[in-house]
Amino acid sequence: MEVVIVPDAKAGGELIAEAMAALLRRKPDALLGVATGSTPLPVYEALSAKVRSGAVDASRARVCQLDEYVGLPADHPESYRSVVLREVVEPLGLTEESFMGPDGTAEDVQAACEEYDRALPAAGGVDLQLLGIGTDGHIGFNEPCSSLASRTRIKTLTEQTRVDNARFFDGDIDQVPHHVITQGIGTILEARHLVLLATGEGKADAVAASVEGPVSALVPASALQLHPHATVVVDEAAASKLKLADYFRATYAAKPAWQGL
């Protein structure tokens, strides 16, 4: 696992966007796994700026969803399909045909989970999966004590996650669904490159537990320690509880430029 400490969220967004751009230059039809929420917005803003400037051609890129609420209509402004279309697909100049996601409105939700889990490897697998981290260490919607071998499935959100997400529903927790479809930890670990972005002091404990603590289902993001190519990008605030922060800074400073992210 590589840990990169950056000054702020904007710098983290630019760093990850350049890694995505480099991937698209090598593999124009790469499948990018995207996360939702406020944390990854600087990544999408920086990548779309590169597309607009001509620094990278994303016209053949494909985008896949990490998770989805169960029961929200697909056109609801806070369904993750709507969010990804609005924040990623449209700014990159892509069409809905380039987009993959689970069906949170399916009559048989379990079958929809299994179908999406099969669709990802059938599409060639995820080349780079962007992740956020919850204050309790969750990735995707894999809440604490999720199986580290779990596949795409239905999950019940914790009260804390619903409280955290209420800000997207006018602060009304009653509007936040109780259930979601999420890629499982085992599914996530199949991506070729995992990139976790965390910003703000509120994520510091979760980052420290994930990076420096034991691999544990209690801290789902700690599963990234098992991946051969996992990168954790954190701002100074989110890095504030890392015991090895100075080592991580020195290691990244000495990294050859040709290695990339």
XYZ file of N, CA and C in Angstrom:
783
model
N 0.843 -1.195 0.000
C 0.000 0.000 0.000
C 0.883 1.251 0.000
N 0.568 2.162 -0.918
C 1.278 3.436 -0.969
C 0.403 4.510 -0.338
N 0.987 5.326 0.522
C 0.272 6.431 1.159
C 0.905 7.736 0.692
N 0.071 8.594 0.122
C 0.537 9.880 -0.391
C -0.160 10.988 0.392
N 0.611 11.832 1.024
C 0.061 12.940 1.809
C 0.188 14.219 0.989
N -0.933 14.862 0.764
C -0.982 16.078 -0.065
C -1.437 17.255 0.805
N -1.195 18.478 0.349
C -1.553 19.638 1.171
C -3.046 19.788 1.431
N -3.848 19.520 0.404
C -5.280 19.765 0.550
C -6.065 18.935 -0.463
N -7.393 19.073 -0.411
C -8.264 18.281 -1.271
C -8.020 18.560 -2.752
N -7.763 19.806 -3.094
C -7.533 20.153 -4.499
C -6.303 19.440 -5.041
N -5.237 19.418 -4.244
C -4.012 18.745 -4.675
C -4.247 17.237 -4.831
N -5.030 16.664 -3.923
C -5.349 15.249 -4.040
C -6.154 14.958 -5.286
N -7.114 15.835 -5.576
C -7.920 15.662 -6.776
C -7.087 15.722 -8.036
N -6.164 16.650 -8.095
C -5.301 16.799 -9.270
C -4.400 15.587 -9.438
N -3.859 15.080 -8.350
C -2.963 13.926 -8.409
C -3.690 12.694 -8.953
N -4.882 12.444 -8.442
C -5.635 11.268 -8.877
C -6.146 11.448 -10.303
N -6.570 12.664 -10.640
C -7.030 12.926 -12.006
C -5.913 12.679 -13.009
N -4.697 13.038 -12.663
C -3.582 12.801 -13.573
C -3.307 11.305 -13.708
N -3.500 10.543 -12.619
C -3.331 9.092 -12.715
C -4.393 8.502 -13.639
N -5.617 9.005 -13.544
C -6.678 8.543 -14.445
C -6.369 8.929 -15.885
N -5.873 10.153 -16.073
C -5.537 10.613 -17.414
C -4.419 9.760 -18.014
N -3.411 9.438 -17.194
C -2.315 8.601 -17.672
C -2.824 7.219 -18.064
N -3.764 6.693 -17.285
C -4.364 5.403 -17.608
C -5.099 5.470 -18.945
N -5.868 6.540 -19.174
C -6.617 6.683 -20.418
C -5.695 6.873 -21.619
N -4.530 7.459 -21.397
C -3.574 7.587 -22.503
C -3.019 6.214 -22.885
N -2.831 5.352 -21.873
C -2.333 3.997 -22.135
C -3.429 3.087 -22.647
N -4.625 3.275 -22.114
C -5.744 2.386 -22.411
C -6.994 3.244 -22.585
N -7.255 3.741 -23.774
C -8.347 4.703 -23.992
C -9.721 4.225 -23.582
N -9.949 2.910 -23.582
C -11.269 2.399 -23.211
C -11.289 1.848 -21.787
N -10.417 2.368 -20.941
C -10.330 1.889 -19.562
C -11.676 2.002 -18.856
N -11.912 1.074 -17.935
C -13.116 1.099 -17.106
C -12.762 1.733 -15.774
N -13.327 2.906 -15.522
C -13.061 3.663 -14.302
C -14.192 3.433 -13.303
N -13.851 2.951 -12.124
C -14.830 2.809 -11.062
C -14.888 4.105 -10.266
N -16.088 4.637 -10.094
C -16.203 5.943 -9.455
C -17.018 5.847 -8.170
N -16.690 6.740 -7.253
C -17.392 6.843 -5.976
C -18.211 8.124 -5.975
N -19.161 8.197 -5.047
C -19.990 9.387 -4.926
C -19.688 10.087 -3.598
N -20.404 11.177 -3.331
C -20.138 11.956 -2.133
C -19.349 13.201 -2.471
N -19.026 13.987 -1.461
C -18.323 15.253 -1.693
C -16.820 15.067 -1.868
N -16.236 14.028 -1.254
C -14.777 13.867 -1.293
C -14.204 13.739 -2.697
N -14.798 12.934 -3.611
C -14.158 12.772 -4.921
C -14.407 13.904 -5.907
N -15.211 14.889 -5.548
C -15.520 15.951 -6.511
C -14.277 16.633 -7.081
N -13.242 16.932 -6.274
C -12.046 17.549 -6.868
C -11.384 16.681 -7.938
N -11.527 15.364 -7.819
C -10.971 14.467 -8.840
C -11.706 14.656 -10.158
N -13.036 14.641 -10.089
C -13.829 14.749 -11.307
C -13.690 16.130 -11.940
N -13.582 17.151 -11.112
C -13.397 18.501 -11.640
C -12.056 18.621 -12.365
N -11.010 18.059 -11.774
C -9.684 18.137 -12.396
C -9.624 17.305 -13.671
N -10.248 16.129 -13.664
C -10.216 15.281 -14.859
C -11.016 15.909 -15.993
N -12.181 16.474 -15.687
C -12.978 17.107 -16.751
C -12.263 18.324 -17.309
N -11.490 19.031 -16.463
C -10.705 20.170 -16.949
C -9.638 19.698 -17.932
N -9.044 18.543 -17.672
C -8.037 17.995 -18.581
C -8.674 17.613 -19.920
N -9.902 17.090 -19.852
C -10.599 16.730 -21.084
C -10.905 17.984 -21.897
N -11.405 19.015 -21.231
C -11.749 20.264 -21.935
C -10.528 20.918 -22.565
N -9.379 20.805 -21.895
C -8.160 21.445 -22.407
C -7.491 20.624 -23.503
N -7.932 19.395 -23.691
C -7.313 18.527 -24.686
C -6.122 17.756 -24.161
N -5.888 17.815 -22.849
C -4.752 17.100 -22.272
C -4.957 15.596 -22.275
N -6.205 15.173 -22.341
C -6.506 13.747 -22.406
C -7.815 13.559 -23.179
N -7.898 12.466 -23.917
C -9.111 12.109 -24.654
C -9.836 11.027 -23.865
N -11.012 11.356 -23.359
C -11.780 10.393 -22.568
C -12.967 9.829 -23.347
N -12.992 10.050 -24.646
C -14.184 9.709 -25.440
C -14.504 8.219 -25.445
N -13.502 7.382 -25.205
C -13.736 5.934 -25.209
C -13.768 5.343 -23.798
N -13.633 6.204 -22.807
C -13.630 5.730 -21.419
C -14.980 5.140 -21.046
N -14.946 4.231 -20.089
C -16.167 3.665 -19.538
C -16.175 3.905 -18.032
N -17.358 4.025 -17.467
C -17.514 4.378 -16.057
C -18.438 3.370 -15.397
N -18.070 2.916 -14.204
C -18.953 2.003 -13.477
C -19.156 2.482 -12.046
N -20.314 2.136 -11.542
C -20.786 2.595 -10.251
C -20.314 1.662 -9.140
N -20.054 2.234 -7.978
C -19.637 1.452 -6.822
C -20.838 0.927 -6.046
N -21.882 1.737 -5.952
C -23.036 1.367 -5.136
C -24.270 2.147 -5.573
N -25.414 1.779 -5.009
C -26.667 2.429 -5.366
C -27.691 2.236 -4.253
N -28.511 3.257 -4.032
C -29.610 3.120 -3.082
C -30.664 2.167 -3.641
N -31.284 1.415 -2.754
C -32.403 0.552 -3.135
C -33.703 1.334 -2.975
N -34.500 1.350 -4.027
C -35.820 1.954 -3.957
C -35.929 3.370 -4.471
N -34.810 4.079 -4.623
C -34.884 5.415 -5.207
C -35.053 5.288 -6.713
N -35.983 6.012 -7.314
C -36.112 5.981 -8.771
C -34.786 6.373 -9.425
N -34.503 5.785 -10.567
C -33.234 6.052 -11.245
C -33.039 7.525 -11.551
N -34.146 8.262 -11.784
C -34.040 9.678 -12.111
C -34.137 10.578 -10.881
N -34.185 9.998 -9.677
C -34.156 10.818 -8.454
C -32.807 11.539 -8.407
N -32.768 12.829 -8.071
C -31.500 13.568 -8.115
C -30.417 13.002 -7.208
N -30.794 12.244 -6.175
C -29.792 11.677 -5.282
C -29.581 10.179 -5.474
N -30.221 9.589 -6.488
C -29.820 8.222 -6.835
C -28.382 8.319 -7.316
N -27.604 7.291 -7.048
C -26.201 7.393 -7.442
C -26.032 7.338 -8.950
N -26.997 6.765 -9.633
C -26.957 6.834 -11.095
C -27.029 8.288 -11.537
N -27.969 9.045 -10.986
C -28.106 10.459 -11.342
C -26.860 11.240 -10.972
N -26.311 10.949 -9.788
C -25.128 11.672 -9.322
C -23.941 11.416 -10.246
N -23.720 10.149 -10.612
C -22.581 9.824 -11.475
C -22.759 10.423 -12.869
N -23.974 10.372 -13.395
C -24.219 10.988 -14.697
C -23.942 12.478 -14.649
N -24.367 13.115 -13.562
C -24.238 14.571 -13.419
C -22.803 15.006 -13.147
N -22.086 14.245 -12.309
C -20.773 14.694 -11.838
C -19.602 14.098 -12.608
N -19.841 13.004 -13.325
C -18.734 12.333 -14.017
C -19.009 12.182 -15.504
N -20.082 11.490 -15.850
C -20.332 11.136 -17.246
C -20.514 12.374 -18.113
N -21.393 13.278 -17.725
C -21.647 14.469 -18.537
C -20.433 15.393 -18.611
N -19.752 15.715 -17.495
C -18.572 16.592 -17.593
C -17.450 16.024 -18.461
N -17.361 14.692 -18.544
C -16.328 14.078 -19.384
C -16.757 13.962 -20.838
N -17.982 14.375 -21.133
C -18.461 14.324 -22.497
C -18.846 12.933 -22.946
N -19.175 12.058 -21.985
C -19.545 10.685 -22.321
C -21.060 10.567 -22.457
N -21.505 9.412 -22.882
C -22.936 9.145 -23.001
C -23.320 8.066 -21.997
N -24.616 7.870 -21.818
C -25.074 6.857 -20.874
C -24.658 5.455 -21.307
N -24.365 5.270 -22.583
C -23.936 3.956 -23.065
C -22.585 3.557 -22.476
N -21.816 4.533 -22.020
C -20.498 4.245 -21.450
C -20.574 3.917 -19.964
N -21.781 3.886 -19.420
C -21.987 3.820 -17.975
C -22.572 2.483 -17.551
N -22.042 1.915 -16.473
C -22.550 0.675 -15.902
C -22.923 0.897 -14.442
N -24.053 0.319 -14.028
C -24.447 0.435 -12.631
C -25.504 -0.589 -12.284
N -25.655 -0.907 -10.993
C -26.684 -1.859 -10.580
C -28.058 -1.207 -10.580
N -29.081 -2.010 -10.705
C -30.452 -1.513 -10.748
C -31.063 -1.553 -9.349
N -31.120 -0.396 -8.706
C -31.676 -0.316 -7.360
C -33.180 -0.362 -7.313
N -33.826 -0.350 -8.475
C -35.290 -0.408 -8.523
C -35.791 -1.763 -9.009
N -34.901 -2.718 -9.171
C -35.289 -4.032 -9.698
C -36.287 -4.715 -8.773
N -37.192 -5.463 -9.368
C -38.153 -6.226 -8.565
C -37.428 -7.290 -7.753
N -36.412 -7.897 -8.356
C -35.578 -8.883 -7.661
C -34.207 -8.250 -7.444
N -34.030 -7.636 -6.287
C -32.801 -6.885 -6.027
C -31.600 -7.819 -5.940
N -31.777 -8.988 -5.339
C -30.662 -9.923 -5.228
C -30.174 -10.350 -6.609
N -31.106 -10.596 -7.524
C -30.708 -10.960 -8.886
C -29.967 -9.810 -9.561
N -30.386 -8.571 -9.273
C -29.702 -7.405 -9.833
C -28.273 -7.311 -9.313
N -28.066 -7.650 -8.043
C -26.723 -7.658 -7.468
C -25.838 -8.673 -8.185
N -26.368 -9.866 -8.351
C -25.588 -10.932 -8.985
C -25.292 -10.600 -10.445
N -26.248 -9.978 -11.114
C -26.046 -9.592 -12.516
C -24.927 -8.559 -12.640
N -24.913 -7.579 -11.740
C -23.876 -6.546 -11.804
C -22.508 -7.131 -11.463
N -22.481 -8.048 -10.505
C -21.210 -8.658 -10.123
C -20.605 -9.437 -11.287
N -21.470 -10.029 -12.127
C -20.986 -10.742 -13.320
C -20.612 -9.785 -14.437
N -21.307 -8.645 -14.492
C -21.090 -7.704 -15.590
C -19.705 -7.063 -15.542
N -19.173 -6.838 -14.354
C -17.877 -6.158 -14.241
C -16.737 -6.965 -14.861
N -16.538 -8.227 -14.492
C -15.489 -8.994 -15.177
C -15.785 -9.226 -16.654
N -17.073 -9.317 -17.001
C -17.427 -9.504 -18.409
C -17.021 -8.295 -19.240
N -16.968 -7.122 -18.608
C -16.552 -5.896 -19.292
C -15.037 -5.725 -19.304
N -14.323 -6.726 -18.814
C -12.869 -6.660 -18.799
C -12.282 -6.317 -17.451
N -13.141 -6.064 -16.458
C -12.665 -5.732 -15.120
C -12.411 -4.234 -14.957
N -12.445 -3.801 -13.727
C -12.232 -2.386 -13.410
C -10.741 -2.090 -13.423
N -10.345 -1.095 -14.181
C -8.925 -0.750 -14.271
C -8.466 0.103 -13.091
N -9.284 1.055 -12.692
C -8.971 1.899 -11.531
C -10.266 2.171 -10.784
N -10.293 1.829 -9.513
C -11.467 2.071 -8.685
C -11.160 3.162 -7.673
N -11.894 4.261 -7.770
C -11.763 5.342 -6.802
C -12.669 5.051 -5.619
N -12.151 5.235 -4.427
C -12.891 4.960 -3.202
C -12.836 6.156 -2.261
N -13.900 6.335 -1.493
C -13.872 7.190 -0.332
C -13.842 6.291 0.891
N -13.858 6.900 2.061
C -13.883 6.120 3.293
C -14.846 6.773 4.264
N -15.658 5.970 4.927
C -16.574 6.494 5.916
C -15.875 6.747 7.238
N -16.510 7.480 8.102
C -15.921 7.757 9.418
C -15.756 6.480 10.234
N -16.499 5.428 9.869
C -16.353 4.140 10.552
C -15.480 3.171 9.774
N -14.827 3.660 8.727
C -13.916 2.827 7.950
C -14.562 2.061 6.819
N -15.822 2.358 6.498
C -16.456 1.605 5.413
C -15.977 2.092 4.046
N -15.985 1.191 3.086
C -15.719 1.527 1.684
C -16.903 1.010 0.875
N -17.276 1.760 -0.174
C -18.555 1.478 -0.791
C -19.578 1.616 0.322
N -20.502 0.688 0.388
C -21.402 0.629 1.540
C -21.155 -0.661 2.323
N -19.904 -1.089 2.348
C -19.525 -2.240 3.150
C -19.286 -1.758 4.570
N -20.323 -1.865 5.381
C -20.264 -1.379 6.755
C -19.360 -2.279 7.598
N -18.955 -1.817 8.776
C -18.104 -2.638 9.644
C -18.657 -4.041 9.857
N -17.739 -5.005 9.822
C -18.006 -6.442 9.938
C -18.536 -7.050 8.648
N -18.428 -6.323 7.525
C -18.690 -6.943 6.229
C -17.593 -7.964 5.943
N -17.965 -9.036 5.290
C -16.988 -10.054 4.929
C -15.953 -9.481 3.973
N -14.707 -9.806 4.213
C -13.645 -9.351 3.318
C -13.686 -10.071 1.974
N -14.489 -11.121 1.872
C -14.647 -11.853 0.610
C -15.990 -11.556 -0.042
N -16.728 -10.579 0.474
C -18.099 -10.330 0.028
C -18.168 -9.898 -1.430
N -19.300 -10.243 -2.047
C -19.575 -9.876 -3.421
C -20.654 -8.793 -3.448
N -20.998 -8.322 -4.632
C -22.043 -7.305 -4.768
C -23.332 -7.834 -4.154
N -23.919 -7.039 -3.255
C -25.058 -7.538 -2.490
C -25.857 -6.387 -1.899
N -26.937 -6.730 -1.191
C -27.761 -5.749 -0.488
C -27.180 -5.556 0.905
N -27.104 -4.297 1.349
C -26.647 -3.999 2.700
C -27.625 -3.041 3.372
N -27.718 -3.169 4.686
C -28.496 -2.231 5.502
C -27.536 -1.191 6.054
N -27.863 0.079 5.851
C -26.977 1.146 6.303
C -27.039 1.314 7.816
N -25.907 1.642 8.410
C -25.896 1.982 9.830
C -26.543 3.350 10.029
N -26.943 3.602 11.247
C -27.545 4.899 11.556
C -26.555 6.031 11.288
N -25.256 5.802 11.613
C -24.253 6.848 11.397
C -24.108 7.184 9.922
N -24.121 6.170 9.062
C -24.009 6.428 7.630
C -25.223 7.198 7.131
N -26.398 6.863 7.635
C -27.601 7.596 7.226
C -27.549 9.040 7.716
N -27.025 9.245 8.918
C -26.844 10.610 9.427
C -25.852 11.372 8.544
N -24.736 10.723 8.194
C -23.724 11.369 7.349
C -24.295 11.740 5.984
N -25.170 10.903 5.439
C -25.696 11.131 4.089
C -26.936 12.010 4.054
N -27.475 12.342 5.221
C -28.689 13.167 5.255
C -28.452 14.537 4.638
N -27.196 14.989 4.619
C -26.909 16.316 4.046
C -27.259 16.383 2.566
N -27.298 15.225 1.910
C -27.667 15.192 0.491
C -29.191 15.144 0.298
N -29.917 15.002 1.402
C -31.383 14.917 1.351
C -32.001 16.043 2.184
N -31.454 17.244 2.013
C -31.946 18.425 2.736
C -31.881 18.242 4.237
N -30.930 17.441 4.709
C -30.759 17.242 6.139
C -31.791 16.338 6.777
N -32.653 15.742 5.994
C -33.754 14.925 6.511
C -33.383 13.450 6.447
N -33.018 12.870 7.579
C -32.586 11.469 7.600
C -33.697 10.532 7.181
N -34.945 10.942 7.363
C -36.062 10.077 6.988
C -36.129 9.842 5.479
N -35.477 10.717 4.695
C -35.460 10.535 3.248
C -34.340 9.601 2.787
N -33.391 9.312 3.675
C -32.258 8.469 3.301
C -32.696 7.003 3.346
N -32.576 6.279 2.238
C -32.982 4.868 2.247
C -32.209 4.056 3.285
N -32.816 2.967 3.715
C -32.178 2.077 4.684
C -31.299 1.032 4.011
N -31.553 0.769 2.721
C -30.849 -0.318 2.045
C -30.156 0.167 0.775
N -29.082 -0.529 0.434
C -28.292 -0.189 -0.745
C -27.823 -1.465 -1.429
N -27.447 -1.311 -2.688
C -26.653 -2.319 -3.383
C -25.222 -1.800 -3.367
N -24.293 -2.649 -3.010
C -22.892 -2.229 -3.033
C -22.006 -3.337 -3.583
N -20.986 -2.954 -4.322
C -19.934 -3.909 -4.626
C -19.388 -4.410 -3.296
N -19.171 -5.707 -3.187
C -18.588 -6.257 -1.974
C -17.094 -5.986 -1.913
N -16.517 -6.242 -0.751
C -15.075 -6.018 -0.602
C -14.303 -6.935 -1.542
N -14.747 -8.177 -1.662
C -14.088 -9.082 -2.601
C -14.184 -8.595 -4.033
N -15.325 -8.016 -4.391
C -15.502 -7.455 -5.734
C -14.563 -6.276 -5.939
N -14.528 -5.376 -4.966
C -13.670 -4.183 -5.053
C -12.206 -4.576 -5.221
N -11.779 -5.606 -4.490
C -10.376 -6.009 -4.528
C -9.952 -6.579 -5.880
N -10.917 -6.854 -6.761
C -10.576 -7.371 -8.088
C -10.164 -6.269 -9.064
N -10.390 -5.000 -8.720
C -9.931 -3.905 -9.579
C -8.409 -3.918 -9.645
N -7.874 -3.497 -10.774
C -6.423 -3.555 -10.955
C -5.687 -2.522 -10.105
N -6.299 -1.372 -9.883
C -5.693 -0.328 -9.063
C -6.778 0.268 -8.184
N -6.543 0.288 -6.894
C -7.468 0.903 -5.946
C -6.867 2.218 -5.467
N -7.657 3.283 -5.532
C -7.206 4.598 -5.070
C -8.231 5.131 -4.077
N -7.819 5.281 -2.845
C -8.699 5.807 -1.802
C -8.306 7.248 -1.508
N -9.280 8.133 -1.535
C -9.053 9.541 -1.223
C -9.789 9.876 0.057
N -9.081 10.491 1.002
C -9.691 10.913 2.265
C -9.207 12.309 2.605
N -10.128 13.169 2.976
C -9.781 14.540 3.338
C -10.527 14.943 4.602
N -9.892 15.764 5.396
C -10.533 16.301 6.589
C -10.193 15.518 7.847
N -10.168 16.231 8.965
C -9.809 15.627 10.246
C -10.787 14.532 10.664
N -12.039 14.643 10.215
C -13.037 13.651 10.575
C -12.735 12.261 10.052
N -11.857 12.152 9.073
C -11.490 10.847 8.510
C -10.172 10.320 9.074
N -9.534 11.090 9.965
C -8.187 10.735 10.425
C -8.148 9.401 11.161
N -9.090 9.149 12.049
C -9.086 7.882 12.789
C -9.300 6.698 11.851
N -10.230 6.847 10.912
C -10.511 5.757 9.976
C -9.302 5.478 9.085
N -8.635 6.526 8.643
C -7.448 6.354 7.806
C -6.353 5.625 8.576
N -6.095 6.056 9.802
C -5.043 5.419 10.594
C -5.346 3.945 10.850
N -6.601 3.647 11.167
C -6.975 2.255 11.415
C -6.846 1.412 10.155
N -7.176 2.000 9.008
C -7.137 1.265 7.741
C -5.713 1.019 7.262
N -4.853 2.008 7.444
C -3.486 1.937 6.911
C -2.530 1.246 7.872
N -2.619 1.585 9.145
C -1.629 1.106 10.112
C -2.163 0.053 11.077
N -3.464 -0.156 11.089
C -4.041 -1.166 11.964
C -4.052 -2.532 11.314
N -4.569 -3.528 12.020
C -4.655 -4.871 11.444
C -5.725 -4.940 10.371
N -5.584 -5.901 9.477
C -6.653 -6.175 8.510
C -7.807 -6.785 9.287
N -8.953 -6.128 9.229
C -10.076 -6.553 10.048
C -11.393 -6.191 9.388
N -12.365 -7.087 9.473
C -13.699 -6.789 8.959
C -14.323 -5.628 9.709
N -13.835 -5.345 10.921
C -14.360 -4.212 11.677
C -14.014 -2.894 11.000
N -12.928 -2.882 10.232
C -12.503 -1.696 9.474
C -12.402 -2.125 8.015
N -13.499 -2.083 7.268
C -13.500 -2.630 5.906
C -12.385 -2.104 5.010
N -12.034 -0.814 5.134
C -10.999 -0.249 4.260
C -9.629 -0.854 4.520
N -9.444 -1.529 5.657
C -8.151 -2.173 5.924
C -7.874 -3.290 4.919
N -8.909 -3.741 4.215
C -8.721 -4.776 3.194
C -7.807 -4.303 2.073
N -7.649 -2.999 1.903
C -6.741 -2.489 0.880
C -5.304 -2.953 1.129
N -4.986 -3.306 2.364
C -3.645 -3.820 2.661
C -3.370 -5.125 1.918
N -4.420 -5.810 1.498
C -4.277 -7.088 0.806
C -4.089 -6.934 -0.699
N -4.242 -5.716 -1.206
C -4.234 -5.507 -2.654
C -2.822 -5.207 -3.159
N -2.435 -5.736 -4.314
C -1.076 -5.504 -4.823
C -0.824 -4.091 -5.331
N -1.884 -3.322 -5.624
C -1.691 -1.954 -6.117
C -2.774 -1.057 -5.530
N -2.569 -0.661 -4.291
C -3.508 0.215 -3.596
C -2.796 1.498 -3.214
N -3.447 2.614 -3.475
C -2.892 3.935 -3.170
C -3.881 4.686 -2.291
N -3.386 5.219 -1.189
C -4.206 6.017 -0.280
C -3.702 7.452 -0.346
N -4.559 8.358 -0.796
C -4.209 9.776 -0.918
C -4.966 10.533 0.164
N -4.241 11.219 1.018
C -4.852 11.919 2.150
C -4.296 13.328 2.275
N -5.150 14.250 2.702
C -4.631 15.584 2.990
C -4.026 15.590 4.392
N -3.421 16.709 4.764
C -2.724 16.780 6.049
C -3.653 16.485 7.219
N -4.896 16.957 7.135
C -5.831 16.735 8.237
C -6.172 15.252 8.376
N -6.439 14.599 7.268
C -6.783 13.180 7.317
C -5.581 12.320 7.690
N -4.370 12.839 7.496
C -3.144 12.110 7.830
C -2.689 12.357 9.266
N -3.416 13.166 10.006
C -2.936 13.656 11.299
C -2.784 12.572 12.365
N -3.424 11.404 12.189
C -3.303 10.333 13.190
C -2.339 9.225 12.748
N -1.689 9.391 11.603
C -0.765 8.374 11.108
C 0.565 8.436 11.859
N 0.969 7.346 12.456
C 2.235 7.299 13.179
C 3.425 7.355 12.224
N 3.243 6.835 11.024
C 4.344 6.770 10.052
C 4.244 7.863 8.994
N 3.593 8.966 9.319
C 3.392 10.035 8.334
C 4.709 10.526 7.747
N 5.717 10.706 8.579
C 7.006 11.195 8.066
C 7.632 10.192 7.102
N 7.496 8.917 7.402
C 8.017 7.881 6.502
C 7.283 7.918 5.171
N 5.962 8.064 5.216
C 5.187 8.112 3.979
C 5.585 9.312 3.126
N 5.826 10.448 3.781
C 6.261 11.641 3.032
C 7.619 11.405 2.376
N 8.547 10.831 3.122
C 9.892 10.594 2.597
C 9.866 9.588 1.454
N 9.062 8.554 1.599
C 8.967 7.530 0.559
C 8.426 8.113 -0.746
N 7.387 8.930 -0.622
C 6.806 9.514 -1.836
C 7.749 10.527 -2.466
N 8.459 11.288 -1.636
C 9.407 12.275 -2.161
C 10.533 11.611 -2.947
N 10.894 10.399 -2.565
C 11.982 9.694 -3.244
C 11.503 8.799 -4.386
N 10.225 8.806 -4.656
C 9.675 7.913 -5.680
C 10.065 8.392 -7.076
N 10.550 7.499 -7.948
C 10.871 7.906 -9.316
C 9.626 8.360 -10.071
N 9.740 9.413 -10.837
C 8.603 9.968 -11.542
C 7.979 8.956 -12.506
N 8.822 8.066 -13.074
C 8.310 7.122 -14.060
C 7.358 6.086 -13.468
N 7.363 5.943 -12.133
C 6.476 4.955 -11.536
C 5.019 5.404 -11.544
N 4.762 6.708 -11.600
C 3.376 7.184 -11.572
C 2.731 6.925 -10.219
N 1.406 7.030 -10.190
C 0.685 6.827 -8.931
C 0.418 5.343 -8.717
